[in-house]
mmCIF file of C-alpha atoms in Angstrom:
data_model
loop_
_atom_site.group_PDB
_atom_site.id
_atom_site.type_symbol
_atom_site.label_atom_id
_atom_site.label_comp_id
_atom_site.label_asym_id
_atom_site.label_seq_id
_atom_site.Cartn_x
_atom_site.Cartn_y
_atom_site.Cartn_z
ATOM 1 C CA MET A 1 -76.318 20.451 -11.540
ATOM 2 C CA ASN A 2 -75.546 23.067 -14.173
ATOM 3 C CA ARG A 3 -72.726 23.379 -16.433
ATOM 4 C CA ALA A 4 -71.059 26.310 -14.321
ATOM 5 C CA MET A 5 -71.220 24.378 -11.082
ATOM 6 C CA ARG A 6 -69.721 21.294 -12.741
ATOM 7 C CA ARG A 7 -66.698 23.117 -14.092
ATOM 8 C CA ARG A 8 -66.195 24.806 -10.436
ATOM 9 C CA ARG A 9 -66.046 21.387 -8.884
ATOM 10 C CA ARG A 10 -63.995 19.946 -11.654
ATOM 11 C CA PHE A 11 -61.263 22.941 -10.941
ATOM 12 C CA ARG A 12 -61.435 22.152 -7.351
ATOM 13 C CA ASP A 13 -60.869 18.532 -7.836
ATOM 14 C CA ILE A 14 -57.792 19.333 -9.938
ATOM 15 C CA GLY A 15 -56.401 21.801 -7.351
ATOM 16 C CA MET A 16 -56.879 19.300 -4.532
ATOM 17 C CA ARG A 17 -54.441 16.573 -6.750
ATOM 18 C CA VAL A 18 -52.077 19.565 -7.797
ATOM 19 C CA ARG A 19 -51.497 21.043 -4.321
ATOM 20 C CA PRO A 20 -49.482 18.213 -2.811
ATOM 21 C CA MET A 21 -47.331 17.949 -5.894
ATOM 22 C CA LEU A 22 -46.679 21.720 -5.329
ATOM 23 C CA PHE A 23 -45.739 21.278 -1.735
ATOM 24 C CA ALA A 24 -43.410 18.208 -2.656
ATOM 25 C CA LEU A 25 -41.777 20.186 -5.318
ATOM 26 C CA VAL A 26 -41.116 23.241 -3.200
ATOM 27 C CA GLY A 27 -39.785 20.838 -0.552
ATOM 28 C CA ALA A 28 -37.598 19.148 -2.850
ATOM 29 C CA LEU A 29 -36.118 22.529 -4.050
ATOM 30 C CA ALA A 30 -35.500 23.482 -0.305
ATOM 31 C CA LEU A 31 -33.673 20.204 0.303
ATOM 32 C CA GLY A 32 -31.612 20.699 -2.907
ATOM 33 C CA ALA A 33 -30.565 24.272 -1.747
ATOM 34 C CA SER A 34 -29.742 23.171 1.639
ATOM 35 C CA ALA A 35 -27.549 20.200 0.250
ATOM 36 C CA HIS A 36 -26.013 22.786 -2.070
ATOM 37 C CA VAL A 37 -24.811 25.000 1.094
ATOM 38 C CA ALA A 38 -23.513 21.630 2.470
ATOM 39 C CA VAL A 39 -21.286 20.785 -0.452
ATOM 40 C CA ALA A 40 -20.248 24.541 -0.496
ATOM 41 C CA ALA A 41 -19.132 24.430 3.393
ATOM 42 C CA SER A 42 -15.879 22.575 2.321
ATOM 43 C CA ALA A 43 -12.335 22.867 1.333
ATOM 44 C CA THR A 44 -9.717 20.661 -0.399
ATOM 45 C CA ALA A 45 -6.337 19.950 1.370
ATOM 46 C CA ALA A 46 -3.271 18.691 -0.245
ATOM 47 C CA VAL A 47 -1.465 16.570 2.479
ATOM 48 C CA ALA A 48 1.908 15.182 3.090
ATOM 49 C CA ALA A 49 1.618 11.471 3.207
ATOM 50 C CA ASN A 50 2.962 10.866 6.604
ATOM 51 C CA LEU A 51 0.226 12.657 8.130
ATOM 52 C CA THR A 52 -2.433 10.544 6.756
ATOM 53 C CA ASP A 53 -4.129 9.136 9.882
ATOM 54 C CA ALA A 54 -3.479 12.343 11.878
ATOM 55 C CA ALA A 55 -5.003 14.301 9.207
ATOM 56 C CA ARG A 56 -8.238 12.379 9.052
ATOM 57 C CA GLU A 57 -8.839 12.259 12.831
ATOM 58 C CA ILE A 58 -8.150 16.073 13.030
ATOM 59 C CA GLY A 59 -10.667 16.418 9.882
ATOM 60 C CA ALA A 60 -13.022 14.502 11.839
ATOM 61 C CA LEU A 61 -12.869 16.743 14.997
ATOM 62 C CA PHE A 62 -12.862 19.935 12.755
ATOM 63 C CA GLU A 63 -16.348 18.715 11.222
ATOM 64 C CA LYS A 64 -18.000 17.861 14.223
ATOM 65 C CA GLU A 65 -16.832 21.241 15.834
ATOM 66 C CA THR A 66 -17.889 23.469 12.778
ATOM 67 C CA GLY A 67 -20.114 21.351 10.214
ATOM 68 C CA ASP A 68 -17.619 22.025 7.581
ATOM 69 C CA LYS A 69 -15.702 19.330 6.036
ATOM 70 C CA VAL A 70 -12.327 18.980 4.465
ATOM 71 C CA ILE A 71 -11.501 16.733 1.733
ATOM 72 C CA PHE A 72 -8.122 15.279 1.813
ATOM 73 C CA SER A 73 -5.682 14.403 -1.056
ATOM 74 C CA PHE A 74 -2.492 12.685 0.282
ATOM 75 C CA GLY A 75 0.878 12.079 -1.519
ATOM 76 C CA SER A 76 4.596 12.987 -1.273
ATOM 77 C CA THR A 77 5.159 16.657 -0.720
ATOM 78 C CA GLY A 78 6.987 16.900 -4.055
ATOM 79 C CA GLN A 79 4.288 15.445 -6.024
ATOM 80 C CA LEU A 80 1.704 17.467 -4.450
ATOM 81 C CA TYR A 81 3.199 20.723 -5.027
ATOM 82 C CA ALA A 82 3.815 19.502 -8.632
ATOM 83 C CA GLN A 83 0.071 19.531 -8.780
ATOM 84 C CA ILE A 84 -0.325 22.699 -7.059
ATOM 85 C CA SER A 85 2.063 24.612 -9.455
ATOM 86 C CA GLN A 86 0.101 22.840 -12.530
ATOM 87 C CA GLY A 87 -3.049 24.291 -11.058
ATOM 88 C CA ALA A 88 -4.716 21.678 -9.205
ATOM 89 C CA PRO A 89 -7.673 23.117 -7.150
ATOM 90 C CA PHE A 90 -6.310 22.700 -3.585
ATOM 91 C CA ASP A 91 -7.260 25.306 -0.853
ATOM 92 C CA VAL A 92 -4.628 24.390 1.762
ATOM 93 C CA LEU A 93 -1.245 22.605 1.538
ATOM 94 C CA LEU A 94 0.072 20.590 4.731
ATOM 95 C CA SER A 95 3.672 20.135 3.740
ATOM 96 C CA ALA A 96 6.003 17.570 4.968
ATOM 97 C CA ASP A 97 8.685 20.433 5.171
ATOM 98 C CA ASP A 98 9.067 24.136 5.602
ATOM 99 C CA GLU A 99 10.259 24.718 2.057
ATOM 100 C CA ARG A 100 7.515 23.799 -0.437
ATOM 101 C CA THR A 101 5.326 26.329 1.220
ATOM 102 C CA LYS A 102 7.755 29.227 0.903
ATOM 103 C CA THR A 103 8.179 28.076 -2.561
ATOM 104 C CA ALA A 104 4.646 28.107 -3.230
ATOM 105 C CA ILE A 105 4.350 31.834 -1.740
ATOM 106 C CA GLY A 106 7.278 32.914 -3.980
ATOM 107 C CA ALA A 107 5.661 31.299 -7.026
ATOM 108 C CA GLY A 108 2.352 32.987 -6.465
ATOM 109 C CA HIS A 109 0.526 29.760 -5.703
ATOM 110 C CA ALA A 110 -0.136 30.725 -1.972
ATOM 111 C CA VAL A 111 -1.023 33.518 0.168
ATOM 112 C CA ALA A 112 1.764 35.300 2.036
ATOM 113 C CA GLY A 113 1.750 35.517 5.670
ATOM 114 C CA THR A 114 -0.486 32.442 6.202
ATOM 115 C CA ASP A 115 2.271 29.954 6.503
ATOM 116 C CA PHE A 116 3.193 28.475 9.908
ATOM 117 C CA THR A 117 4.938 25.234 11.321
ATOM 118 C CA TYR A 118 2.192 22.697 12.695
ATOM 119 C CA ALA A 119 4.418 19.806 13.581
ATOM 120 C CA PHE A 120 7.757 18.355 13.663
ATOM 121 C CA GLY A 121 8.257 15.107 12.141
ATOM 122 C CA LYS A 122 10.282 12.222 13.364
ATOM 123 C CA ILE A 123 11.852 9.176 11.538
ATOM 124 C CA VAL A 124 12.175 5.556 12.745
ATOM 125 C CA LEU A 125 13.763 2.507 11.634
ATOM 126 C CA TYR A 126 11.314 -0.248 11.563
ATOM 127 C CA SER A 127 10.841 -3.870 10.694
ATOM 128 C CA ARG A 128 8.234 -6.666 11.161
ATOM 129 C CA ASP A 129 10.807 -8.820 12.307
ATOM 130 C CA PRO A 130 10.798 -8.114 16.089
ATOM 131 C CA ALA A 131 14.466 -9.302 16.251
ATOM 132 C CA LEU A 132 16.026 -7.214 13.283
ATOM 133 C CA VAL A 133 16.241 -3.737 14.570
ATOM 134 C CA SER A 134 18.104 -2.935 17.630
ATOM 135 C CA GLY A 135 19.602 0.568 16.769
ATOM 136 C CA GLU A 136 22.212 2.167 14.873
ATOM 137 C CA GLU A 137 24.143 -1.315 14.885
ATOM 138 C CA THR A 138 21.494 -2.716 12.605
ATOM 139 C CA LEU A 139 22.577 -0.471 9.724
ATOM 140 C CA LYS A 140 26.251 -0.866 10.647
ATOM 141 C CA THR A 141 26.115 -4.694 10.302
ATOM 142 C CA GLY A 142 23.670 -4.488 7.364
ATOM 143 C CA ALA A 143 22.474 -8.026 8.037
ATOM 144 C CA PHE A 144 19.638 -7.756 5.602
ATOM 145 C CA ASP A 145 18.814 -7.690 1.823
ATOM 146 C CA ARG A 146 16.679 -4.609 1.456
ATOM 147 C CA ILE A 147 16.107 -1.574 3.091
ATOM 148 C CA ALA A 148 13.112 0.906 2.173
ATOM 149 C CA ILE A 149 13.233 4.648 2.074
ATOM 150 C CA ALA A 150 10.938 7.278 0.640
ATOM 151 C CA ASN A 151 12.004 9.274 -2.398
ATOM 152 C CA PRO A 152 14.505 11.941 -1.024
ATOM 153 C CA ALA A 153 13.808 14.218 -4.096
ATOM 154 C CA ALA A 154 10.037 14.267 -3.290
ATOM 155 C CA ALA A 155 9.886 13.356 0.394
ATOM 156 C CA PRO A 156 11.409 15.211 3.175
ATOM 157 C CA TYR A 157 11.448 11.711 5.184
ATOM 158 C CA GLY A 158 13.151 10.069 2.511
ATOM 159 C CA ALA A 159 15.945 13.031 2.633
ATOM 160 C CA ALA A 160 16.017 12.807 6.651
ATOM 161 C CA SER A 161 16.919 8.795 6.087
ATOM 162 C CA ILE A 162 19.667 9.825 3.665
ATOM 163 C CA GLU A 163 21.052 12.229 6.179
ATOM 164 C CA THR A 164 20.887 9.688 8.949
ATOM 165 C CA MET A 165 22.895 7.022 6.944
ATOM 166 C CA LYS A 166 25.569 9.484 5.925
ATOM 167 C CA ALA A 167 25.935 10.798 9.511
ATOM 168 C CA LEU A 168 26.338 7.101 10.704
ATOM 169 C CA GLY A 169 28.963 6.438 7.919
ATOM 170 C CA VAL A 170 26.792 3.728 6.287
ATOM 171 C CA TYR A 171 25.224 5.191 3.320
ATOM 172 C CA GLU A 172 27.569 3.796 0.579
ATOM 173 C CA ALA A 173 27.642 0.216 2.030
ATOM 174 C CA LEU A 174 23.700 0.451 2.213
ATOM 175 C CA ARG A 175 23.324 2.218 -1.230
ATOM 176 C CA ALA A 176 22.914 -1.063 -3.340
ATOM 177 C CA LYS A 177 20.286 -2.551 -0.721
ATOM 178 C CA MET A 178 17.830 0.540 -0.841
ATOM 179 C CA VAL A 179 14.432 0.390 -2.660
ATOM 180 C CA GLN A 180 12.521 3.648 -2.800
ATOM 181 C CA GLY A 181 8.817 4.300 -2.308
ATOM 182 C CA GLN A 182 7.219 7.598 -4.023
ATOM 183 C CA ASN A 183 6.041 8.622 -0.556
ATOM 184 C CA ILE A 184 6.383 7.417 2.891
ATOM 185 C CA THR A 185 2.985 5.588 2.558
ATOM 186 C CA GLN A 186 4.387 3.339 0.112
ATOM 187 C CA THR A 187 7.744 3.019 1.874
ATOM 188 C CA TRP A 188 5.612 1.558 4.831
ATOM 189 C CA GLN A 189 3.906 -0.595 2.631
ATOM 190 C CA PHE A 190 7.295 -2.040 1.258
ATOM 191 C CA VAL A 191 8.132 -3.153 4.946
ATOM 192 C CA GLU A 192 4.622 -4.472 5.699
ATOM 193 C CA THR A 193 4.372 -6.634 2.952
ATOM 194 C CA GLY A 194 7.806 -8.040 3.144
ATOM 195 C CA ASN A 195 9.311 -6.438 0.042
ATOM 196 C CA ALA A 196 11.948 -4.928 2.368
ATOM 197 C CA GLN A 197 12.917 -6.535 5.455
ATOM 198 C CA LEU A 198 13.137 -3.078 7.049
ATOM 199 C CA GLY A 199 12.763 0.737 6.412
ATOM 200 C CA PHE A 200 12.847 4.376 7.632
ATOM 201 C CA VAL A 201 9.323 5.300 8.046
ATOM 202 C CA ALA A 202 7.317 8.145 10.089
ATOM 203 C CA LEU A 203 7.182 7.859 13.756
ATOM 204 C CA SER A 204 3.319 8.473 13.303
ATOM 205 C CA GLN A 205 3.052 5.354 11.212
ATOM 206 C CA VAL A 206 4.132 2.940 14.096
ATOM 207 C CA THR A 207 2.835 4.802 17.138
ATOM 208 C CA GLY A 208 0.555 2.649 18.943
ATOM 209 C CA LYS A 209 1.570 -0.470 17.495
ATOM 210 C CA THR A 210 3.439 -2.951 19.246
ATOM 211 C CA GLU A 211 4.387 -5.584 16.687
ATOM 212 C CA GLY A 212 7.789 -5.802 15.007
ATOM 213 C CA SER A 213 11.148 -3.923 16.107
ATOM 214 C CA ARG A 214 12.088 -0.275 15.834
ATOM 215 C CA TRP A 215 14.799 2.419 16.340
ATOM 216 C CA ILE A 216 13.617 6.127 16.954
ATOM 217 C CA VAL A 217 16.324 8.104 14.940
ATOM 218 C CA PRO A 218 17.784 10.409 17.261
ATOM 219 C CA GLU A 219 17.132 13.856 15.958
ATOM 220 C CA ASN A 220 20.540 14.968 15.895
ATOM 221 C CA LEU A 221 21.273 12.670 13.053
ATOM 222 C CA TYR A 222 19.220 14.777 10.574
ATOM 223 C CA LYS A 223 17.956 18.261 10.091
ATOM 224 C CA PRO A 224 14.653 18.800 11.809
ATOM 225 C CA ILE A 225 11.590 18.056 9.693
ATOM 226 C CA ALA A 226 9.435 21.260 10.259
ATOM 227 C CA GLN A 227 6.208 20.542 8.565
ATOM 228 C CA ASP A 228 4.352 23.913 7.440
ATOM 229 C CA ALA A 229 0.919 24.679 6.292
ATOM 230 C CA VAL A 230 -0.042 27.442 4.094
ATOM 231 C CA LEU A 231 -3.236 28.867 2.426
ATOM 232 C CA LEU A 232 -3.165 28.484 -1.341
ATOM 233 C CA LYS A 233 -4.398 30.906 -3.662
ATOM 234 C CA HIS A 234 -7.073 28.708 -4.844
ATOM 235 C CA GLY A 235 -8.634 28.914 -1.138
ATOM 236 C CA GLU A 236 -8.149 32.564 -0.526
ATOM 237 C CA SER A 237 -11.750 33.326 -0.674
ATOM 238 C CA ASN A 238 -12.803 29.942 0.965
ATOM 239 C CA PRO A 239 -13.633 30.626 4.660
ATOM 240 C CA VAL A 240 -13.521 26.997 5.296
ATOM 241 C CA ALA A 241 -10.024 26.799 4.392
ATOM 242 C CA ARG A 242 -9.150 29.567 6.707
ATOM 243 C CA ARG A 243 -11.079 28.033 9.644
ATOM 244 C CA PHE A 244 -9.294 24.763 9.082
ATOM 245 C CA LEU A 245 -5.888 26.265 9.180
ATOM 246 C CA ASP A 246 -6.901 27.959 12.325
ATOM 247 C CA PHE A 247 -7.969 24.641 14.072
ATOM 248 C CA LEU A 248 -4.803 23.145 13.120
ATOM 249 C CA LYS A 249 -3.219 25.176 15.632
ATOM 250 C CA SER A 250 -5.934 24.379 18.314
ATOM 251 C CA ALA A 251 -5.206 22.392 21.487
ATOM 252 C CA LYS A 252 -7.293 19.739 20.031
ATOM 253 C CA ALA A 253 -5.417 19.443 16.943
ATOM 254 C CA ARG A 254 -2.153 19.588 18.628
ATOM 255 C CA GLN A 255 -3.438 16.696 21.061
ATOM 256 C CA VAL A 256 -3.878 14.545 18.018
ATOM 257 C CA LEU A 257 -0.594 15.389 16.434
ATOM 258 C CA GLU A 258 1.446 14.401 19.770
ATOM 259 C CA LYS A 259 -0.698 11.289 19.894
ATOM 260 C CA TYR A 260 0.943 10.435 16.734
ATOM 261 C CA GLY A 261 4.465 11.302 17.478
ATOM 262 C CA TYR A 262 4.832 14.567 16.194
ATOM 263 C CA GLY A 263 6.242 17.311 18.021
ATOM 264 C CA VAL A 264 4.498 20.433 17.993
ATOM 265 C CA GLY A 265 6.338 23.118 19.446
ATOM 266 C CA ALA A 266 5.016 26.509 20.593
ATOM 267 C CA GLN A 267 2.417 28.401 18.485
#
């Protein structure tokens, strides 16, 4: 075999070894590109703590139907708005009231004309003790050491709790017994861990649970908790954010909200 033939054979052998590596590299690049697309098809949502379980269920339905993903951050509405006003990169806000959304629009943090009421929240007086809560008389007799409420300055559910106690004429008598959670989730935890014998929590947190005792507070004792959603400026050009807000108005989302005890009204 002459030198030229040996050189051609050597180049052929090298090509046979390199070709699979090139195919693998191209495949990896393709997978990387598709992974990038998957990551890009998402939106971030700042969500009131009372909506935690319902939002996760709605998010799962949305992802199943569209392939898009929503990444939730939960907290009190006041805390979330403070983060948004400081530039937190949220695409949508699901508030526990109808005030922060309007404030966000007025301050230039949200897109005008995109706000709407997605649910009406309800409060309930709840205790793990099956014999403790029997109705408004539980508050009037005050036979307990601690009652938990959410911070009324940050959480609309906390404000509704204060309104209820004032409407019943028991606020001053119970004031020294109150412990405040930063949001409705922490308030629920106070009751669940026994740090408070009872507390005002969201109806959505006890829906489906049979233990303990509860009193669903009549809605004429507090102002309606209209919970609004809005597209934030950070998400203005994110189609996933807009699709999620549209999905929040759908029959599927409304069914989930009703299951957790929310009023949904008419869209």
